[in-house]
PDB file of C-alpha atoms and ligand atoms in Angstrom:
ATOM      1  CA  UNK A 167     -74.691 -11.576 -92.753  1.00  0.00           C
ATOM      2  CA  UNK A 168     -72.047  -8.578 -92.824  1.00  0.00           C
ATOM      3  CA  UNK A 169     -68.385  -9.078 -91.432  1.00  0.00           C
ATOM      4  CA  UNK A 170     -69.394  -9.488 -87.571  1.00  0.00           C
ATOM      5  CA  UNK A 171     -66.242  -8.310 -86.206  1.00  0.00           C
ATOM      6  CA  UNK A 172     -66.617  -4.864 -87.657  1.00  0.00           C
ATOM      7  CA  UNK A 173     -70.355  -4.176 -87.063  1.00  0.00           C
ATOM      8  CA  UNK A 174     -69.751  -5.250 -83.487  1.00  0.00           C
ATOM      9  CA  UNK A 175     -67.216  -2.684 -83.002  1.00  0.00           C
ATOM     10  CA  UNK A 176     -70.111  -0.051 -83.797  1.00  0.00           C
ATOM     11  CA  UNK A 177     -71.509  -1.268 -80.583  1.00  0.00           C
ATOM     12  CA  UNK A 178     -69.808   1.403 -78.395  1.00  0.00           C
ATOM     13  CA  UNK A 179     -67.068   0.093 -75.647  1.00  0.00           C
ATOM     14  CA  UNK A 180     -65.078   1.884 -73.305  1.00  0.00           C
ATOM     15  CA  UNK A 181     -61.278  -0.564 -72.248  1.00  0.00           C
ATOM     16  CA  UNK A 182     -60.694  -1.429 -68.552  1.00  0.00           C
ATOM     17  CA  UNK A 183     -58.721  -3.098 -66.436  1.00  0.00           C
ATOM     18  CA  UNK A 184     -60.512  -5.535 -64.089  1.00  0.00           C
ATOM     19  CA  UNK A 185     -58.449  -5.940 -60.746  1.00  0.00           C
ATOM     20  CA  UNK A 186     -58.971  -9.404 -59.452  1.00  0.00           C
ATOM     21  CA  UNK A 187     -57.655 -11.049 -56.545  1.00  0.00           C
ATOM     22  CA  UNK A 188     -58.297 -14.836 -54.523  1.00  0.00           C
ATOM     23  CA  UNK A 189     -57.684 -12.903 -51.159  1.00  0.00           C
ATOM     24  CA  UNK A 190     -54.053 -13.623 -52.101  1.00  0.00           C
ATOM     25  CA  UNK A 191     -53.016 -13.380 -55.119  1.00  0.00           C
ATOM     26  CA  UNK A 192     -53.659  -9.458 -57.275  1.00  0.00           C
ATOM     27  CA  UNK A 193     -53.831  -9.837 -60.692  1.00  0.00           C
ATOM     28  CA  UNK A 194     -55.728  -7.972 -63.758  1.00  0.00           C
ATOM     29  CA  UNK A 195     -57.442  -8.121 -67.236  1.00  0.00           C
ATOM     30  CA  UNK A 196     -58.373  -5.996 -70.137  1.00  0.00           C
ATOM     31  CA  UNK A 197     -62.233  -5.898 -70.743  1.00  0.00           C
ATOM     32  CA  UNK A 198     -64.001  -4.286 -73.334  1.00  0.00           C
ATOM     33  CA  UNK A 199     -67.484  -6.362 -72.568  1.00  0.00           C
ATOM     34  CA  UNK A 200     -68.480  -4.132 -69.346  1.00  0.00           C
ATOM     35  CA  UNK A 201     -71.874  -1.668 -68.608  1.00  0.00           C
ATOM     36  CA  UNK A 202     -74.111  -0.640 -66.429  1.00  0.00           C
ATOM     37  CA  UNK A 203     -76.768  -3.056 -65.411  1.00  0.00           C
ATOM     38  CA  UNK A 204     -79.061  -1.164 -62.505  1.00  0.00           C
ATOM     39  CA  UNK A 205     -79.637   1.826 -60.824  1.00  0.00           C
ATOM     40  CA  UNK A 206     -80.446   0.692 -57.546  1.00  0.00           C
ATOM     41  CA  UNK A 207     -79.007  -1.139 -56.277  1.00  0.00           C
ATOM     42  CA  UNK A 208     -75.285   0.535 -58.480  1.00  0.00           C
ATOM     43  CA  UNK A 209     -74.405  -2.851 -60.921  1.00  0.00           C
ATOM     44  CA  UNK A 210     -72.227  -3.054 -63.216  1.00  0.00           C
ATOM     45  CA  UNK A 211     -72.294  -6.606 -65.580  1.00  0.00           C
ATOM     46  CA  UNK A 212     -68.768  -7.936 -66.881  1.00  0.00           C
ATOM     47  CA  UNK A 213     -68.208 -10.789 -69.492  1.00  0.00           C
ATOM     48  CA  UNK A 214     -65.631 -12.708 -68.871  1.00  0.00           C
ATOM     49  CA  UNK A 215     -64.104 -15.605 -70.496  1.00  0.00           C
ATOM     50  CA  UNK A 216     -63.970 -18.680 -68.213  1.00  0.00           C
ATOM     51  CA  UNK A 217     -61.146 -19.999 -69.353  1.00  0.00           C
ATOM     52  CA  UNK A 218     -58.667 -16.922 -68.437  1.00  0.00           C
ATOM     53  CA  UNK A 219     -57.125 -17.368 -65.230  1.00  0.00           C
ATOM     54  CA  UNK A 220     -58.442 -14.041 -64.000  1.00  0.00           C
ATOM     55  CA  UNK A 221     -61.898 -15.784 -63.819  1.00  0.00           C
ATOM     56  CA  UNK A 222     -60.986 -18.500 -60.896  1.00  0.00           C
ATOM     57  CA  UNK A 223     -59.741 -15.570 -59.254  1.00  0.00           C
ATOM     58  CA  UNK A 224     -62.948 -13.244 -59.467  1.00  0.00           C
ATOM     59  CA  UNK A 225     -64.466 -16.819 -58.398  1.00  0.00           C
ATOM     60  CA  UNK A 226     -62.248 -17.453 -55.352  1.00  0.00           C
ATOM     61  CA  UNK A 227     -62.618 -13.718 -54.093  1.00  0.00           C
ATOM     62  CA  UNK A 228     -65.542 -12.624 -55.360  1.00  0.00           C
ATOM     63  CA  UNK A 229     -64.337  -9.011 -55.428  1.00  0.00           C
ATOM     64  CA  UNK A 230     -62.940  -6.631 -58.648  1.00  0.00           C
ATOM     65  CA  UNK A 231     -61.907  -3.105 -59.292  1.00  0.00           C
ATOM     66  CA  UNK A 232     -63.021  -1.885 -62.658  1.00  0.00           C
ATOM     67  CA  UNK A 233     -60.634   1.144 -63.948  1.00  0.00           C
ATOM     68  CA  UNK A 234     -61.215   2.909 -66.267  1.00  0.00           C
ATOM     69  CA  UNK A 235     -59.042   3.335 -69.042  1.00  0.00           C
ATOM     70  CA  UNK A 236     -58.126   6.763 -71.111  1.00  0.00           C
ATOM     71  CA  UNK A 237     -57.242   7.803 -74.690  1.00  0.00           C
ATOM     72  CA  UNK A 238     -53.615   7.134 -74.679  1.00  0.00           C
ATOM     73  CA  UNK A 239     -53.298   3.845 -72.627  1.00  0.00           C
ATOM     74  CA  UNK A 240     -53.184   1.403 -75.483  1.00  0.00           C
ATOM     75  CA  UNK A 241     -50.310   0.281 -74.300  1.00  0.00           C
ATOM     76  CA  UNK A 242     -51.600  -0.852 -70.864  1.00  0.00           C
ATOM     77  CA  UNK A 243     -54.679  -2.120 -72.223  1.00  0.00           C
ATOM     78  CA  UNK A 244     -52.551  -4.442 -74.504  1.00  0.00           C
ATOM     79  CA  UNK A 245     -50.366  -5.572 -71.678  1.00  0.00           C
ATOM     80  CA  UNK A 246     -52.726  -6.504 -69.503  1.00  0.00           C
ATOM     81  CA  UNK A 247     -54.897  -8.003 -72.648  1.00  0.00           C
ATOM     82  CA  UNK A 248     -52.294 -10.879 -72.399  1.00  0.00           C
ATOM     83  CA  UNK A 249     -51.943 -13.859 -70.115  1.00  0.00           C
ATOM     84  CA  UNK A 250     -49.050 -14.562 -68.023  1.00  0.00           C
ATOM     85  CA  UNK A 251     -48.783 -13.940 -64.342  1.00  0.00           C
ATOM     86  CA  UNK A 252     -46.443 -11.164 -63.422  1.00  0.00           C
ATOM     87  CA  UNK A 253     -48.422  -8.533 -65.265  1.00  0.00           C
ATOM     88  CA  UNK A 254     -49.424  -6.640 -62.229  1.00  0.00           C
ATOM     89  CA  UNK A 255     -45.311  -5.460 -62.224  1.00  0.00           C
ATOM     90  CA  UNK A 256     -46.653  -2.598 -65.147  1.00  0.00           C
ATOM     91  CA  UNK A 257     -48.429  -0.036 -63.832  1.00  0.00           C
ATOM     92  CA  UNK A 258     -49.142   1.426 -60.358  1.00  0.00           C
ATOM     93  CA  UNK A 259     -51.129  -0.448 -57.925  1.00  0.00           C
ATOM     94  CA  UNK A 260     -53.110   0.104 -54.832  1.00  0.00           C
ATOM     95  CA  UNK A 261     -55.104  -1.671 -52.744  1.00  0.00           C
ATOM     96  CA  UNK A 262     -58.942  -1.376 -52.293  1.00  0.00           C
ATOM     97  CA  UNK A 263     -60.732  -2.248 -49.301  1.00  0.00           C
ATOM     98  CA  UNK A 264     -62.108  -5.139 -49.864  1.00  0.00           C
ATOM     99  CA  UNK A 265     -58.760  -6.514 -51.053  1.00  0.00           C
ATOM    100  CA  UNK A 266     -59.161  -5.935 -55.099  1.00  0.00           C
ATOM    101  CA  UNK A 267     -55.818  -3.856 -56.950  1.00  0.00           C
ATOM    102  CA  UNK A 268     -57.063  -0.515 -58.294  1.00  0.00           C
ATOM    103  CA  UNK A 269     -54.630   1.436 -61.187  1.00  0.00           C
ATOM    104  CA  UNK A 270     -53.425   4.705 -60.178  1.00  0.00           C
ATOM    105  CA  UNK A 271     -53.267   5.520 -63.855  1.00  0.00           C
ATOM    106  CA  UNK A 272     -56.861   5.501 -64.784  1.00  0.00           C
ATOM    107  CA  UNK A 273     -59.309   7.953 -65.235  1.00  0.00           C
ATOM    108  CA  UNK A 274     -61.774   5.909 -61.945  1.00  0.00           C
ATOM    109  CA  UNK A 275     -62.251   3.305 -60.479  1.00  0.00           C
ATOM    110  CA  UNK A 276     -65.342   1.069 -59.310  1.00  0.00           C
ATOM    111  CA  UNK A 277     -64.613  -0.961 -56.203  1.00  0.00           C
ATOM    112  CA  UNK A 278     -66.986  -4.140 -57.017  1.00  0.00           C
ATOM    113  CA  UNK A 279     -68.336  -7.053 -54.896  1.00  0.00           C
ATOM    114  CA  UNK A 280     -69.837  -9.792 -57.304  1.00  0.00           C
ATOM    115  CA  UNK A 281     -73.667 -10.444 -56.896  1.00  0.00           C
ATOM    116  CA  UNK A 282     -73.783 -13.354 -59.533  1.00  0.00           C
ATOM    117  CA  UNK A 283     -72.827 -15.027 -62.677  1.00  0.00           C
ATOM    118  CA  UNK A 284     -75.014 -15.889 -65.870  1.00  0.00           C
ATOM    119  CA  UNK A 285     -73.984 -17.735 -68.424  1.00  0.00           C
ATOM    120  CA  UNK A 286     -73.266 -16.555 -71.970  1.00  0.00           C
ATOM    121  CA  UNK A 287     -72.311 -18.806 -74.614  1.00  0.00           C
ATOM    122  CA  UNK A 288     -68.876 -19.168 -74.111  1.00  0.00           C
ATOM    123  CA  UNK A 289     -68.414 -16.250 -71.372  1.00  0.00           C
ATOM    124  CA  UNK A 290     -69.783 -15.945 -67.991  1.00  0.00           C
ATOM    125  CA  UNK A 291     -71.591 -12.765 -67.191  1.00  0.00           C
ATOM    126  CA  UNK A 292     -70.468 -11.694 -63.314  1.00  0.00           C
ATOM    127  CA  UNK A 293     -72.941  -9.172 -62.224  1.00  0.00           C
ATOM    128  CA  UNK A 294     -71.185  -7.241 -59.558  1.00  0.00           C
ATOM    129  CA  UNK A 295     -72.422  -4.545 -57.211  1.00  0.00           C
ATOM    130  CA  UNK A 296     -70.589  -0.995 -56.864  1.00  0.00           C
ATOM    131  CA  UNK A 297     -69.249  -0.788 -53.432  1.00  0.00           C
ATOM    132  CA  UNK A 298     -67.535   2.834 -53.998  1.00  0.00           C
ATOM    133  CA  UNK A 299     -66.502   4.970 -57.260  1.00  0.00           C
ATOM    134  CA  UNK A 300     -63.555   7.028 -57.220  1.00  0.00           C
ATOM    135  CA  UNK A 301     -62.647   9.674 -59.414  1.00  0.00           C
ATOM    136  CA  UNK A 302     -59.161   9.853 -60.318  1.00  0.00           C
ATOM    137  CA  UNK A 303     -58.289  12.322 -62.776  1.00  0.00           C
ATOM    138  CA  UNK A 304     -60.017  14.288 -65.764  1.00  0.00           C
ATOM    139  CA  UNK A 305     -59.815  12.627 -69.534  1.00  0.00           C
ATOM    140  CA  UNK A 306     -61.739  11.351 -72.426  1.00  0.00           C
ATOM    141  CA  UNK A 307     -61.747   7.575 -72.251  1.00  0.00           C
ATOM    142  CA  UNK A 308     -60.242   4.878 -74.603  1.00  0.00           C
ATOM    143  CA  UNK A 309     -62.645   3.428 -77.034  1.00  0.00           C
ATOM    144  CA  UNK A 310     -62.684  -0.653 -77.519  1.00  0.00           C
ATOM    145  CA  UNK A 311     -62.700   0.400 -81.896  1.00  0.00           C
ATOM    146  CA  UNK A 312     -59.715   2.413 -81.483  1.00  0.00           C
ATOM    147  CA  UNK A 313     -57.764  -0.694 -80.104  1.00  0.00           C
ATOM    148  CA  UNK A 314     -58.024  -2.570 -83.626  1.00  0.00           C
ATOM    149  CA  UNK A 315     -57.448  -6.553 -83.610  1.00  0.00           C
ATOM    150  CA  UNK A 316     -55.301  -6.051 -80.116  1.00  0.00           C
ATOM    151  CA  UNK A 317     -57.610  -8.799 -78.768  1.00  0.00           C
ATOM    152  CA  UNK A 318     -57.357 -11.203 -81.442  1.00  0.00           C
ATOM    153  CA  UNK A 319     -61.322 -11.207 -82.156  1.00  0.00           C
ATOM    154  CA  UNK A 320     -61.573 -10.945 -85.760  1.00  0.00           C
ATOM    155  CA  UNK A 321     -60.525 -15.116 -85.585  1.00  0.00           C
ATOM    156  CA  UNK A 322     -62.992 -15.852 -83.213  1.00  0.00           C
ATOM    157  CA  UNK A 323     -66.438 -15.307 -84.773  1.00  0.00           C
TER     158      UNK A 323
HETATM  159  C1  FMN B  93     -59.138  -4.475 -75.892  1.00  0.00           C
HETATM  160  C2  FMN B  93     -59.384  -5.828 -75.247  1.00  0.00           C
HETATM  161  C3  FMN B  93     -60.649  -6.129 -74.757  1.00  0.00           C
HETATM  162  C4  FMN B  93     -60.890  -7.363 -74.127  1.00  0.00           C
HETATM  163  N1  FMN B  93     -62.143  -7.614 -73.616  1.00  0.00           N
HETATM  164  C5  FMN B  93     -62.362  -8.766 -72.927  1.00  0.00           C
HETATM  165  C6  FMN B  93     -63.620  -8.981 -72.282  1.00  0.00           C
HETATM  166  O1  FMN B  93     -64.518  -8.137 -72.287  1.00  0.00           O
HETATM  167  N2  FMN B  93     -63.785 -10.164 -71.620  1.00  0.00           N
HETATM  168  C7  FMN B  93     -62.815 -11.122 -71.569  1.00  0.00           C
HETATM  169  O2  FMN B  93     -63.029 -12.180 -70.954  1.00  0.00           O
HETATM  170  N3  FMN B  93     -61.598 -10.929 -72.170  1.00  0.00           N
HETATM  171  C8  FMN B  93     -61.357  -9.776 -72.820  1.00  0.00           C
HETATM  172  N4  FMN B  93     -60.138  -9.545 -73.402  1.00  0.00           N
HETATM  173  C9  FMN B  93     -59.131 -10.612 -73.390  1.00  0.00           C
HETATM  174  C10 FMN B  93     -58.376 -10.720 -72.073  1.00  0.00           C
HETATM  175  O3  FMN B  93     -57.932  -9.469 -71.604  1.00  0.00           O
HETATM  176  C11 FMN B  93     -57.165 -11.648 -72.289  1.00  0.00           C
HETATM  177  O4  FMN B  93     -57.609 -12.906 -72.731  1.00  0.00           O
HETATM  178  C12 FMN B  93     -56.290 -11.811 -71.070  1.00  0.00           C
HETATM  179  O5  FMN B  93     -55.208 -12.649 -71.441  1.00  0.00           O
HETATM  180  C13 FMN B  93     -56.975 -12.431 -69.882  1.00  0.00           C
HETATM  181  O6  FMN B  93     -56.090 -12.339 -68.802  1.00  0.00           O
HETATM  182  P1  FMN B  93     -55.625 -13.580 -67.914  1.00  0.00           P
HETATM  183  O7  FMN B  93     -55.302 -14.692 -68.877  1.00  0.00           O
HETATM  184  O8  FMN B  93     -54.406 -13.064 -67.212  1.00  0.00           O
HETATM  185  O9  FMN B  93     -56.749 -13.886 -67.015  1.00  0.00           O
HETATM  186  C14 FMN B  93     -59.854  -8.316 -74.019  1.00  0.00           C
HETATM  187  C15 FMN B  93     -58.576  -8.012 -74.509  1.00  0.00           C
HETATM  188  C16 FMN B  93     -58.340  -6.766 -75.099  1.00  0.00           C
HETATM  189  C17 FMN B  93     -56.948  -6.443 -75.614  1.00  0.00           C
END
């Protein structure tokens, strides 16, 4: 078999920032492993890693933001592709209705309620349903291949 790290970054992938919040705590992740699952109802699947602490908050609340990221933002797609808890002090967060932080800085956001999870190997898939999508300024999007090894994944095959 080819070098899977490479061919898998032929699979296109846009880079978000999945707001995530218990109800009380607002915290956020980079995610590369996100689409579009359904029409009707509006679904969007994420893969998420169990182990990151962002999961037992999607858990516990049930609710995410998905924002989309631009070309340009590697920066805050590294930062928040890191774990430690007082991430949410970069960038410039709002509140969405149902209590998830959306990014001012992104090009939109989905406001998400999660449906369900599935598992997947060593990720969970959460299966979430689009509550509302905003539309926040014009741009191209930042591409998960243009972000090189920034998520360590070439060791993890
Ligand atoms: C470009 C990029 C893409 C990533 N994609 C995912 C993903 O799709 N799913 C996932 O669980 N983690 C993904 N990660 C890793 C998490 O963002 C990272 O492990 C982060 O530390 C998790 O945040 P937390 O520990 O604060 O919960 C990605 C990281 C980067 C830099």
């Amino acid at each position: 078999m080819d070098n899977l790290d490479t061919l898998f970054k032929r699979i296109s992938h846009g880079v978000y920032v999945i707001g995530v919040t218990d109800g009380t705590v607002q915290h956020a992740f980079t995610a590369a492993w996100v689409m579009q699952v359904s029409f009707k109802p509006p679904l969007l699947a994420l893969s998420i890693n169990p182990a990151h602490y962002s999961y037992q908050l999607l858990q516990a609340g049930g609710v995410c933001t998905v924002n989309v990221l631009g070309l340009g933002q590697y920066a805050l797609a590294a930062h928040f592709g890191r774990s430690g808890k007082d991430k949410m002090a970069v960038g410039e967060w709002q509140q969405s209705p149902n209590g998830a932080p959306w990014l001012s800085e992104s090009l939109a956001y989905f406001d998400c309620k999660v449906s369900h999870y599935t598992d997947a190997g060593d990720h969970k898939i959460a299966v979430c349903q689009v509550l509302s999508a905003t539309h926040l300024r014009p741009g191209q999007p930042l591409l998960y291949a243009d972000m090189g090894d920034a998520d360590g994944s070439s060791g993890l095959y």
